Amino acid sequence: MLLLALIYLTAALVAVPLAKRLGLGSVLGYLIAGILIGPYALSLVGDQTEIMHFAEFGVVMMLFLIGLELQPSRLWTLRHSIVGLGGLQVLLSTAAIFSVAYFALQLAWQTSLTVGLMLALSSTAIVVQSLEEKGWLRLDAGQNSFSVLLFQDIAVIPILALLPLLSFMPESAIESEHSLISSWSAWEKVAVSVAAIAGIIVAGKYVSAPIFRYIAQTHMREIFTAFALFLVIAIALLMQSIGLSPALGTFLAGVVLAESEFRHELEADIEPFKGLLLGLFFVTVGASINFTLLLDNSLLIVMLVVALIAIKALILFALGTLFSINKRQRLLFAIALAQGGEFAFVLLSLSRQLSIVSDNEANLVTLVVALSMVITPLLLMLYDY
């Protein structure tokens, strides 16, 4: 573990400052670091699946911090773009990708729909980090991008519930391991989900303040940091255990705590952990690019990556026009969200277990998503230029 930690840290320390000096941005620096140390370049690290699942916690922390900056009143003002813009983006992107997979690639309709749903989602980690780094998150395009990403996060919940219904396996053979309440009836699941969300809101509003004050009285900074981490991890674990998105739960907690007097201390304590874990996530994405598969199927994969970015960008640009985003901002909005996202890896893992996608199809989708994520910072650089 120490050797692995040393390899990841060395790669980040070398590649990221160099990428920043060259004007490439930190995200691209981490991705390049991952490519270099990965199994298809210097082979310093092996399979990235387990480390990627751990590093995805950086996305959870990032959404908690974003929630801390969004007061409930401001979130309410974004409701039309979250539901309208986000809902249409997921629906239209899924339909377009389904059509390509079903009619052009001749995949089964269940596989085509699953691939459409997972590729309709964008990368919260790359989009938010890249836009924040360039100061674009507060622009019209940045706010609308965030609204779409938030809706996508919510959409993961029904998608996870839908996947077992698309499985080719008999119902008796399906084992749902992603939730403790997977065997419960639909109304019981809804009741538990509503109760969990209500519990987070109530606890954040009425229970957290006395606890924060009590801890603050100890004058021990590390205990406050420990409680901040406990809060994020506990909420993420609660949401995961009932089959909901951990990122959504921590985002809600952040919004509730946005009016807390201890908001700035929470931000200061969580920020370093978020930065390190997000960096590790980008490194694992870079290291997971299968260059052997890429070389063997280079034409097909290049066509699929271009098709994915083009389809999503065209849909996003059209929606930007419909929702009156100005022309220059519309282009940024379309480019920013045109890639596949980290939730595609989560959905692929479950789809494999349910035999909806074969191993070859899953490897192909993984490569397409990873490459689209690598290309996004380059497209944003081009837009900036």
PDB file of C-alpha atoms in Angstrom, residues 82-358:
ATOM      1  CA  ILE A  82     -32.676  21.062 -12.975  1.00  0.00           C
ATOM      2  CA  VAL A  83     -35.964  19.353 -13.924  1.00  0.00           C
ATOM      3  CA  GLY A  84     -36.567  20.812 -17.403  1.00  0.00           C
ATOM      4  CA  LEU A  85     -33.063  21.070 -18.846  1.00  0.00           C
ATOM      5  CA  GLY A  86     -31.678  18.062 -16.941  1.00  0.00           C
ATOM      6  CA  GLY A  87     -34.705  15.859 -17.656  1.00  0.00           C
ATOM      7  CA  LEU A  88     -34.720  16.622 -21.379  1.00  0.00           C
ATOM      8  CA  GLN A  89     -30.956  16.087 -21.657  1.00  0.00           C
ATOM      9  CA  VAL A  90     -31.126  12.596 -20.098  1.00  0.00           C
ATOM     10  CA  LEU A  91     -34.238  11.638 -22.104  1.00  0.00           C
ATOM     11  CA  LEU A  92     -33.015  12.861 -25.521  1.00  0.00           C
ATOM     12  CA  SER A  93     -29.424  11.610 -25.073  1.00  0.00           C
ATOM     13  CA  THR A  94     -30.692   8.162 -24.011  1.00  0.00           C
ATOM     14  CA  ALA A  95     -33.033   7.992 -27.029  1.00  0.00           C
ATOM     15  CA  ALA A  96     -30.301   9.054 -29.488  1.00  0.00           C
ATOM     16  CA  ILE A  97     -27.647   6.655 -28.127  1.00  0.00           C
ATOM     17  CA  PHE A  98     -30.233   3.833 -27.941  1.00  0.00           C
ATOM     18  CA  SER A  99     -31.030   4.383 -31.628  1.00  0.00           C
ATOM     19  CA  VAL A 100     -27.351   4.168 -32.637  1.00  0.00           C
ATOM     20  CA  ALA A 101     -26.726   1.053 -30.503  1.00  0.00           C
ATOM     21  CA  TYR A 102     -29.905  -0.734 -31.638  1.00  0.00           C
ATOM     22  CA  PHE A 103     -30.086   0.148 -35.338  1.00  0.00           C
ATOM     23  CA  ALA A 104     -26.421   0.759 -36.277  1.00  0.00           C
ATOM     24  CA  LEU A 105     -24.576  -1.620 -33.903  1.00  0.00           C
ATOM     25  CA  GLN A 106     -27.353  -4.270 -33.883  1.00  0.00           C
ATOM     26  CA  LEU A 107     -27.322  -4.752 -30.090  1.00  0.00           C
ATOM     27  CA  ALA A 108     -30.317  -6.225 -28.227  1.00  0.00           C
ATOM     28  CA  TRP A 109     -32.850  -3.567 -27.174  1.00  0.00           C
ATOM     29  CA  GLN A 110     -32.154  -4.252 -23.469  1.00  0.00           C
ATOM     30  CA  THR A 111     -28.407  -3.750 -23.999  1.00  0.00           C
ATOM     31  CA  SER A 112     -29.007  -0.690 -26.199  1.00  0.00           C
ATOM     32  CA  LEU A 113     -31.265   0.946 -23.589  1.00  0.00           C
ATOM     33  CA  THR A 114     -28.765   0.227 -20.784  1.00  0.00           C
ATOM     34  CA  VAL A 115     -25.871   1.667 -22.808  1.00  0.00           C
ATOM     35  CA  GLY A 116     -28.031   4.691 -23.704  1.00  0.00           C
ATOM     36  CA  LEU A 117     -28.880   5.356 -20.057  1.00  0.00           C
ATOM     37  CA  MET A 118     -25.297   5.082 -18.816  1.00  0.00           C
ATOM     38  CA  LEU A 119     -23.777   7.174 -21.636  1.00  0.00           C
ATOM     39  CA  ALA A 120     -26.421   9.905 -21.214  1.00  0.00           C
ATOM     40  CA  LEU A 121     -24.769  10.733 -17.866  1.00  0.00           C
ATOM     41  CA  SER A 122     -21.806  13.140 -17.781  1.00  0.00           C
ATOM     42  CA  SER A 123     -18.782  13.393 -15.485  1.00  0.00           C
ATOM     43  CA  THR A 124     -19.531  15.549 -12.426  1.00  0.00           C
ATOM     44  CA  ALA A 125     -15.885  15.302 -11.344  1.00  0.00           C
ATOM     45  CA  ILE A 126     -14.333  16.518 -14.602  1.00  0.00           C
ATOM     46  CA  VAL A 127     -16.984  19.130 -15.466  1.00  0.00           C
ATOM     47  CA  VAL A 128     -17.166  20.832 -12.063  1.00  0.00           C
ATOM     48  CA  GLN A 129     -13.398  20.710 -11.455  1.00  0.00           C
ATOM     49  CA  SER A 130     -12.579  22.055 -14.946  1.00  0.00           C
ATOM     50  CA  LEU A 131     -15.194  24.828 -14.871  1.00  0.00           C
ATOM     51  CA  GLU A 132     -14.246  25.832 -11.323  1.00  0.00           C
ATOM     52  CA  GLU A 133     -10.555  25.955 -12.243  1.00  0.00           C
ATOM     53  CA  LYS A 134     -11.257  28.321 -15.134  1.00  0.00           C
ATOM     54  CA  GLY A 135     -13.765  30.430 -13.171  1.00  0.00           C
ATOM     55  CA  TRP A 136     -16.668  29.375 -15.419  1.00  0.00           C
ATOM     56  CA  LEU A 137     -18.857  27.632 -12.821  1.00  0.00           C
ATOM     57  CA  ARG A 138     -20.636  30.879 -11.899  1.00  0.00           C
ATOM     58  CA  LEU A 139     -21.380  31.736 -15.537  1.00  0.00           C
ATOM     59  CA  ASP A 140     -24.746  30.953 -17.110  1.00  0.00           C
ATOM     60  CA  ALA A 141     -23.292  27.863 -18.822  1.00  0.00           C
ATOM     61  CA  GLY A 142     -21.679  26.731 -15.553  1.00  0.00           C
ATOM     62  CA  GLN A 143     -24.911  27.075 -13.548  1.00  0.00           C
ATOM     63  CA  ASN A 144     -26.921  25.216 -16.197  1.00  0.00           C
ATOM     64  CA  SER A 145     -24.240  22.504 -16.439  1.00  0.00           C
ATOM     65  CA  PHE A 146     -24.448  22.048 -12.686  1.00  0.00           C
ATOM     66  CA  SER A 147     -28.264  21.797 -12.854  1.00  0.00           C
ATOM     67  CA  VAL A 148     -28.027  19.055 -15.499  1.00  0.00           C
ATOM     68  CA  LEU A 149     -25.390  17.181 -13.456  1.00  0.00           C
ATOM     69  CA  LEU A 150     -27.605  17.361 -10.370  1.00  0.00           C
ATOM     70  CA  PHE A 151     -30.551  15.902 -12.292  1.00  0.00           C
ATOM     71  CA  GLN A 152     -28.289  13.134 -13.653  1.00  0.00           C
ATOM     72  CA  ASP A 153     -27.271  12.315 -10.089  1.00  0.00           C
ATOM     73  CA  ILE A 154     -30.940  11.948  -9.137  1.00  0.00           C
ATOM     74  CA  ALA A 155     -31.600   9.906 -12.320  1.00  0.00           C
ATOM     75  CA  VAL A 156     -29.071   7.253 -11.224  1.00  0.00           C
ATOM     76  CA  ILE A 157     -31.597   6.074  -8.586  1.00  0.00           C
ATOM     77  CA  PRO A 158     -34.399   4.996 -10.998  1.00  0.00           C
ATOM     78  CA  ILE A 159     -31.784   3.677 -13.468  1.00  0.00           C
ATOM     79  CA  LEU A 160     -30.400   1.322 -10.790  1.00  0.00           C
ATOM     80  CA  ALA A 161     -33.966   0.164 -10.081  1.00  0.00           C
ATOM     81  CA  LEU A 162     -34.643  -0.379 -13.812  1.00  0.00           C
ATOM     82  CA  LEU A 163     -31.544  -2.467 -14.650  1.00  0.00           C
ATOM     83  CA  PRO A 164     -32.752  -5.764 -13.039  1.00  0.00           C
ATOM     84  CA  LEU A 165     -35.902  -5.539 -15.228  1.00  0.00           C
ATOM     85  CA  LEU A 166     -33.682  -5.453 -18.361  1.00  0.00           C
ATOM     86  CA  SER A 167     -31.628  -8.498 -17.339  1.00  0.00           C
ATOM     87  CA  PHE A 168     -31.475 -11.607 -19.545  1.00  0.00           C
ATOM     88  CA  MET A 169     -31.106 -13.724 -16.378  1.00  0.00           C
ATOM     89  CA  PRO A 170     -34.181 -15.349 -14.786  1.00  0.00           C
ATOM     90  CA  GLU A 171     -35.577 -13.247 -11.905  1.00  0.00           C
ATOM     91  CA  SER A 172     -34.746 -15.947  -9.347  1.00  0.00           C
ATOM     92  CA  ALA A 173     -31.047 -15.752 -10.327  1.00  0.00           C
ATOM     93  CA  ILE A 174     -30.746 -11.985  -9.844  1.00  0.00           C
ATOM     94  CA  GLU A 175     -29.076 -11.039  -6.586  1.00  0.00           C
ATOM     95  CA  SER A 176     -29.332  -7.337  -5.817  1.00  0.00           C
ATOM     96  CA  GLU A 177     -26.357  -6.494  -3.666  1.00  0.00           C
ATOM     97  CA  HIS A 178     -26.347  -2.738  -4.126  1.00  0.00           C
ATOM     98  CA  SER A 179     -29.091  -2.148  -1.523  1.00  0.00           C
ATOM     99  CA  LEU A 180     -30.172  -3.578   1.845  1.00  0.00           C
ATOM    100  CA  ILE A 181     -33.813  -2.983   0.891  1.00  0.00           C
ATOM    101  CA  SER A 182     -33.649  -4.408  -2.646  1.00  0.00           C
ATOM    102  CA  SER A 183     -36.079  -7.222  -1.754  1.00  0.00           C
ATOM    103  CA  TRP A 184     -38.656  -4.853  -0.230  1.00  0.00           C
ATOM    104  CA  SER A 185     -41.818  -3.776  -2.049  1.00  0.00           C
ATOM    105  CA  ALA A 186     -41.824  -0.565  -4.106  1.00  0.00           C
ATOM    106  CA  TRP A 187     -43.876   1.477  -1.595  1.00  0.00           C
ATOM    107  CA  GLU A 188     -41.607   0.372   1.287  1.00  0.00           C
ATOM    108  CA  LYS A 189     -38.517   1.457  -0.691  1.00  0.00           C
ATOM    109  CA  VAL A 190     -40.108   4.856  -1.398  1.00  0.00           C
ATOM    110  CA  ALA A 191     -41.068   5.274   2.273  1.00  0.00           C
ATOM    111  CA  VAL A 192     -37.533   4.427   3.464  1.00  0.00           C
ATOM    112  CA  SER A 193     -35.961   6.727   0.848  1.00  0.00           C
ATOM    113  CA  VAL A 194     -38.218   9.662   1.811  1.00  0.00           C
ATOM    114  CA  ALA A 195     -37.561   8.991   5.517  1.00  0.00           C
ATOM    115  CA  ALA A 196     -33.774   8.940   4.952  1.00  0.00           C
ATOM    116  CA  ILE A 197     -33.816  12.232   3.010  1.00  0.00           C
ATOM    117  CA  ALA A 198     -36.128  13.834   5.592  1.00  0.00           C
ATOM    118  CA  GLY A 199     -33.840  12.567   8.372  1.00  0.00           C
ATOM    119  CA  ILE A 200     -30.786  14.168   6.728  1.00  0.00           C
ATOM    120  CA  ILE A 201     -32.614  17.509   6.360  1.00  0.00           C
ATOM    121  CA  VAL A 202     -33.972  17.510   9.937  1.00  0.00           C
ATOM    122  CA  ALA A 203     -30.645  16.413  11.471  1.00  0.00           C
ATOM    123  CA  GLY A 204     -28.752  19.013   9.437  1.00  0.00           C
ATOM    124  CA  LYS A 205     -31.120  21.778  10.497  1.00  0.00           C
ATOM    125  CA  TYR A 206     -31.720  20.994  14.183  1.00  0.00           C
ATOM    126  CA  VAL A 207     -29.226  18.384  15.455  1.00  0.00           C
ATOM    127  CA  SER A 208     -25.930  19.391  13.846  1.00  0.00           C
ATOM    128  CA  ALA A 209     -25.603  22.894  15.392  1.00  0.00           C
ATOM    129  CA  PRO A 210     -25.425  21.758  19.076  1.00  0.00           C
ATOM    130  CA  ILE A 211     -22.930  19.004  18.134  1.00  0.00           C
ATOM    131  CA  PHE A 212     -20.756  21.492  16.215  1.00  0.00           C
ATOM    132  CA  ARG A 213     -20.784  23.878  19.176  1.00  0.00           C
ATOM    133  CA  TYR A 214     -19.889  21.095  21.596  1.00  0.00           C
ATOM    134  CA  ILE A 215     -16.940  20.003  19.404  1.00  0.00           C
ATOM    135  CA  ALA A 216     -15.841  23.618  18.841  1.00  0.00           C
ATOM    136  CA  GLN A 217     -15.568  24.035  22.638  1.00  0.00           C
ATOM    137  CA  THR A 218     -12.841  21.364  22.745  1.00  0.00           C
ATOM    138  CA  HIS A 219     -10.583  23.736  20.692  1.00  0.00           C
ATOM    139  CA  MET A 220      -9.113  20.654  18.976  1.00  0.00           C
ATOM    140  CA  ARG A 221      -9.023  21.145  15.205  1.00  0.00           C
ATOM    141  CA  GLU A 222      -8.468  17.433  14.463  1.00  0.00           C
ATOM    142  CA  ILE A 223     -11.713  16.498  16.276  1.00  0.00           C
ATOM    143  CA  PHE A 224     -13.652  18.969  14.138  1.00  0.00           C
ATOM    144  CA  THR A 225     -12.006  17.475  11.033  1.00  0.00           C
ATOM    145  CA  ALA A 226     -12.883  13.969  12.274  1.00  0.00           C
ATOM    146  CA  PHE A 227     -16.531  14.995  12.751  1.00  0.00           C
ATOM    147  CA  ALA A 228     -16.675  16.623   9.292  1.00  0.00           C
ATOM    148  CA  LEU A 229     -15.411  13.377   7.716  1.00  0.00           C
ATOM    149  CA  PHE A 230     -17.752  11.307   9.919  1.00  0.00           C
ATOM    150  CA  LEU A 231     -20.695  13.388   8.707  1.00  0.00           C
ATOM    151  CA  VAL A 232     -19.912  12.912   5.005  1.00  0.00           C
ATOM    152  CA  ILE A 233     -19.067   9.198   5.302  1.00  0.00           C
ATOM    153  CA  ALA A 234     -22.120   8.405   7.475  1.00  0.00           C
ATOM    154  CA  ILE A 235     -24.531  10.099   5.040  1.00  0.00           C
ATOM    155  CA  ALA A 236     -22.876   8.438   2.020  1.00  0.00           C
ATOM    156  CA  LEU A 237     -23.085   5.017   3.689  1.00  0.00           C
ATOM    157  CA  LEU A 238     -26.734   5.547   4.680  1.00  0.00           C
ATOM    158  CA  MET A 239     -27.713   6.514   1.122  1.00  0.00           C
ATOM    159  CA  GLN A 240     -25.712   3.657  -0.423  1.00  0.00           C
ATOM    160  CA  SER A 241     -27.257   1.093   1.922  1.00  0.00           C
ATOM    161  CA  ILE A 242     -30.780   1.961   0.726  1.00  0.00           C
ATOM    162  CA  GLY A 243     -29.842   2.100  -2.954  1.00  0.00           C
ATOM    163  CA  LEU A 244     -29.733   5.892  -3.334  1.00  0.00           C
ATOM    164  CA  SER A 245     -26.898   8.051  -4.673  1.00  0.00           C
ATOM    165  CA  PRO A 246     -24.336   8.879  -1.926  1.00  0.00           C
ATOM    166  CA  ALA A 247     -23.444  12.064  -3.811  1.00  0.00           C
ATOM    167  CA  LEU A 248     -27.088  13.196  -3.755  1.00  0.00           C
ATOM    168  CA  GLY A 249     -27.333  12.612   0.014  1.00  0.00           C
ATOM    169  CA  THR A 250     -24.207  14.566   0.842  1.00  0.00           C
ATOM    170  CA  PHE A 251     -25.252  17.352  -1.551  1.00  0.00           C
ATOM    171  CA  LEU A 252     -28.565  17.717   0.338  1.00  0.00           C
ATOM    172  CA  ALA A 253     -26.694  17.736   3.647  1.00  0.00           C
ATOM    173  CA  GLY A 254     -24.403  20.459   2.291  1.00  0.00           C
ATOM    174  CA  VAL A 255     -27.406  22.580   1.187  1.00  0.00           C
ATOM    175  CA  VAL A 256     -29.006  22.213   4.641  1.00  0.00           C
ATOM    176  CA  LEU A 257     -25.730  23.186   6.357  1.00  0.00           C
ATOM    177  CA  ALA A 258     -25.151  26.132   3.982  1.00  0.00           C
ATOM    178  CA  GLU A 259     -26.724  28.479   6.561  1.00  0.00           C
ATOM    179  CA  SER A 260     -24.739  27.011   9.473  1.00  0.00           C
ATOM    180  CA  GLU A 261     -22.296  29.223  11.374  1.00  0.00           C
ATOM    181  CA  PHE A 262     -19.685  26.446  10.968  1.00  0.00           C
ATOM    182  CA  ARG A 263     -19.940  26.299   7.159  1.00  0.00           C
ATOM    183  CA  HIS A 264     -16.478  27.794   6.532  1.00  0.00           C
ATOM    184  CA  GLU A 265     -14.774  25.400   9.004  1.00  0.00           C
ATOM    185  CA  LEU A 266     -16.445  22.445   7.260  1.00  0.00           C
ATOM    186  CA  GLU A 267     -15.253  23.687   3.853  1.00  0.00           C
ATOM    187  CA  ALA A 268     -11.689  24.150   5.091  1.00  0.00           C
ATOM    188  CA  ASP A 269     -11.588  20.657   6.643  1.00  0.00           C
ATOM    189  CA  ILE A 270     -13.110  18.712   3.729  1.00  0.00           C
ATOM    190  CA  GLU A 271     -11.382  20.560   0.843  1.00  0.00           C
ATOM    191  CA  PRO A 272      -7.927  18.826   1.087  1.00  0.00           C
ATOM    192  CA  PHE A 273      -9.495  15.341   1.215  1.00  0.00           C
ATOM    193  CA  LYS A 274     -11.737  16.202  -1.739  1.00  0.00           C
ATOM    194  CA  GLY A 275      -8.785  17.448  -3.778  1.00  0.00           C
ATOM    195  CA  LEU A 276      -6.634  14.365  -3.128  1.00  0.00           C
ATOM    196  CA  LEU A 277      -9.427  11.853  -3.786  1.00  0.00           C
ATOM    197  CA  LEU A 278     -10.566  13.623  -6.969  1.00  0.00           C
ATOM    198  CA  GLY A 279      -6.951  13.683  -8.166  1.00  0.00           C
ATOM    199  CA  LEU A 280      -6.695   9.947  -7.453  1.00  0.00           C
ATOM    200  CA  PHE A 281      -9.954   9.372  -9.359  1.00  0.00           C
ATOM    201  CA  PHE A 282      -8.617  11.154 -12.457  1.00  0.00           C
ATOM    202  CA  VAL A 283      -5.367   9.137 -12.222  1.00  0.00           C
ATOM    203  CA  THR A 284      -7.357   5.855 -12.116  1.00  0.00           C
ATOM    204  CA  VAL A 285      -9.405   6.924 -15.169  1.00  0.00           C
ATOM    205  CA  GLY A 286      -6.175   7.562 -17.095  1.00  0.00           C
ATOM    206  CA  ALA A 287      -4.650   4.266 -15.933  1.00  0.00           C
ATOM    207  CA  SER A 288      -7.785   2.297 -16.902  1.00  0.00           C
ATOM    208  CA  ILE A 289      -7.483   3.157 -20.626  1.00  0.00           C
ATOM    209  CA  ASN A 290      -6.870  -0.183 -22.357  1.00  0.00           C
ATOM    210  CA  PHE A 291      -4.418   0.688 -25.122  1.00  0.00           C
ATOM    211  CA  THR A 292      -4.292  -2.925 -26.384  1.00  0.00           C
ATOM    212  CA  LEU A 293      -8.045  -2.853 -27.020  1.00  0.00           C
ATOM    213  CA  LEU A 294      -7.701   0.652 -28.466  1.00  0.00           C
ATOM    214  CA  LEU A 295      -5.034  -0.434 -30.986  1.00  0.00           C
ATOM    215  CA  ASP A 296      -6.951  -3.606 -31.939  1.00  0.00           C
ATOM    216  CA  ASN A 297     -10.196  -1.683 -32.582  1.00  0.00           C
ATOM    217  CA  SER A 298      -8.865   1.816 -33.173  1.00  0.00           C
ATOM    218  CA  LEU A 299     -11.218   2.851 -36.001  1.00  0.00           C
ATOM    219  CA  LEU A 300     -14.366   1.588 -34.245  1.00  0.00           C
ATOM    220  CA  ILE A 301     -13.432   3.180 -30.898  1.00  0.00           C
ATOM    221  CA  VAL A 302     -12.489   6.543 -32.432  1.00  0.00           C
ATOM    222  CA  MET A 303     -15.807   6.557 -34.307  1.00  0.00           C
ATOM    223  CA  LEU A 304     -17.739   5.687 -31.114  1.00  0.00           C
ATOM    224  CA  VAL A 305     -15.990   8.393 -29.047  1.00  0.00           C
ATOM    225  CA  VAL A 306     -16.589  11.026 -31.751  1.00  0.00           C
ATOM    226  CA  ALA A 307     -20.214   9.871 -32.122  1.00  0.00           C
ATOM    227  CA  LEU A 308     -20.826  10.042 -28.353  1.00  0.00           C
ATOM    228  CA  ILE A 309     -19.394  13.573 -28.006  1.00  0.00           C
ATOM    229  CA  ALA A 310     -21.109  14.799 -31.191  1.00  0.00           C
ATOM    230  CA  ILE A 311     -24.555  13.388 -30.269  1.00  0.00           C
ATOM    231  CA  LYS A 312     -24.507  14.772 -26.738  1.00  0.00           C
ATOM    232  CA  ALA A 313     -23.040  18.139 -27.790  1.00  0.00           C
ATOM    233  CA  LEU A 314     -25.700  18.644 -30.514  1.00  0.00           C
ATOM    234  CA  ILE A 315     -28.516  17.787 -28.088  1.00  0.00           C
ATOM    235  CA  LEU A 316     -27.058  20.080 -25.415  1.00  0.00           C
ATOM    236  CA  PHE A 317     -26.589  22.931 -27.917  1.00  0.00           C
ATOM    237  CA  ALA A 318     -30.221  22.574 -29.058  1.00  0.00           C
ATOM    238  CA  LEU A 319     -31.422  22.555 -25.434  1.00  0.00           C
ATOM    239  CA  GLY A 320     -29.251  25.599 -24.737  1.00  0.00           C
ATOM    240  CA  THR A 321     -31.092  27.388 -27.562  1.00  0.00           C
ATOM    241  CA  LEU A 322     -34.469  26.245 -26.207  1.00  0.00           C
ATOM    242  CA  PHE A 323     -33.625  27.474 -22.691  1.00  0.00           C
ATOM    243  CA  SER A 324     -32.262  30.839 -23.960  1.00  0.00           C
ATOM    244  CA  ILE A 325     -28.588  30.385 -23.025  1.00  0.00           C
ATOM    245  CA  ASN A 326     -26.612  32.971 -25.023  1.00  0.00           C
ATOM    246  CA  LYS A 327     -24.659  31.698 -28.029  1.00  0.00           C
ATOM    247  CA  ARG A 328     -21.113  31.734 -26.615  1.00  0.00           C
ATOM    248  CA  GLN A 329     -22.271  30.216 -23.319  1.00  0.00           C
ATOM    249  CA  ARG A 330     -24.311  27.643 -25.268  1.00  0.00           C
ATOM    250  CA  LEU A 331     -21.152  26.287 -26.916  1.00  0.00           C
ATOM    251  CA  LEU A 332     -19.408  25.987 -23.521  1.00  0.00           C
ATOM    252  CA  PHE A 333     -22.493  24.254 -22.087  1.00  0.00           C
ATOM    253  CA  ALA A 334     -22.517  21.750 -24.978  1.00  0.00           C
ATOM    254  CA  ILE A 335     -18.774  20.981 -24.817  1.00  0.00           C
ATOM    255  CA  ALA A 336     -18.646  20.703 -21.017  1.00  0.00           C
ATOM    256  CA  LEU A 337     -21.267  17.932 -20.721  1.00  0.00           C
ATOM    257  CA  ALA A 338     -20.569  15.962 -23.927  1.00  0.00           C
ATOM    258  CA  GLN A 339     -18.500  13.173 -22.298  1.00  0.00           C
ATOM    259  CA  GLY A 340     -19.421   9.955 -20.479  1.00  0.00           C
ATOM    260  CA  GLY A 341     -19.295  10.003 -16.673  1.00  0.00           C
ATOM    261  CA  GLU A 342     -18.056   8.124 -13.618  1.00  0.00           C
ATOM    262  CA  PHE A 343     -21.534   6.696 -12.947  1.00  0.00           C
ATOM    263  CA  ALA A 344     -21.187   4.746 -16.222  1.00  0.00           C
ATOM    264  CA  PHE A 345     -18.527   2.605 -14.482  1.00  0.00           C
ATOM    265  CA  VAL A 346     -20.918   1.902 -11.577  1.00  0.00           C
ATOM    266  CA  LEU A 347     -23.800   1.015 -13.929  1.00  0.00           C
ATOM    267  CA  LEU A 348     -21.490  -1.115 -16.101  1.00  0.00           C
ATOM    268  CA  SER A 349     -20.450  -3.186 -13.093  1.00  0.00           C
ATOM    269  CA  LEU A 350     -24.098  -3.945 -12.229  1.00  0.00           C
ATOM    270  CA  SER A 351     -25.003  -4.530 -15.909  1.00  0.00           C
ATOM    271  CA  ARG A 352     -22.223  -7.123 -16.131  1.00  0.00           C
ATOM    272  CA  GLN A 353     -23.546  -8.921 -13.030  1.00  0.00           C
ATOM    273  CA  LEU A 354     -27.047  -8.955 -14.556  1.00  0.00           C
ATOM    274  CA  SER A 355     -25.687 -10.205 -17.934  1.00  0.00           C
ATOM    275  CA  ILE A 356     -27.198  -7.220 -19.773  1.00  0.00           C
ATOM    276  CA  VAL A 357     -23.835  -6.438 -21.379  1.00  0.00           C
ATOM    277  CA  SER A 358     -21.094  -8.949 -22.260  1.00  0.00           C
TER     278      SER A 358
END
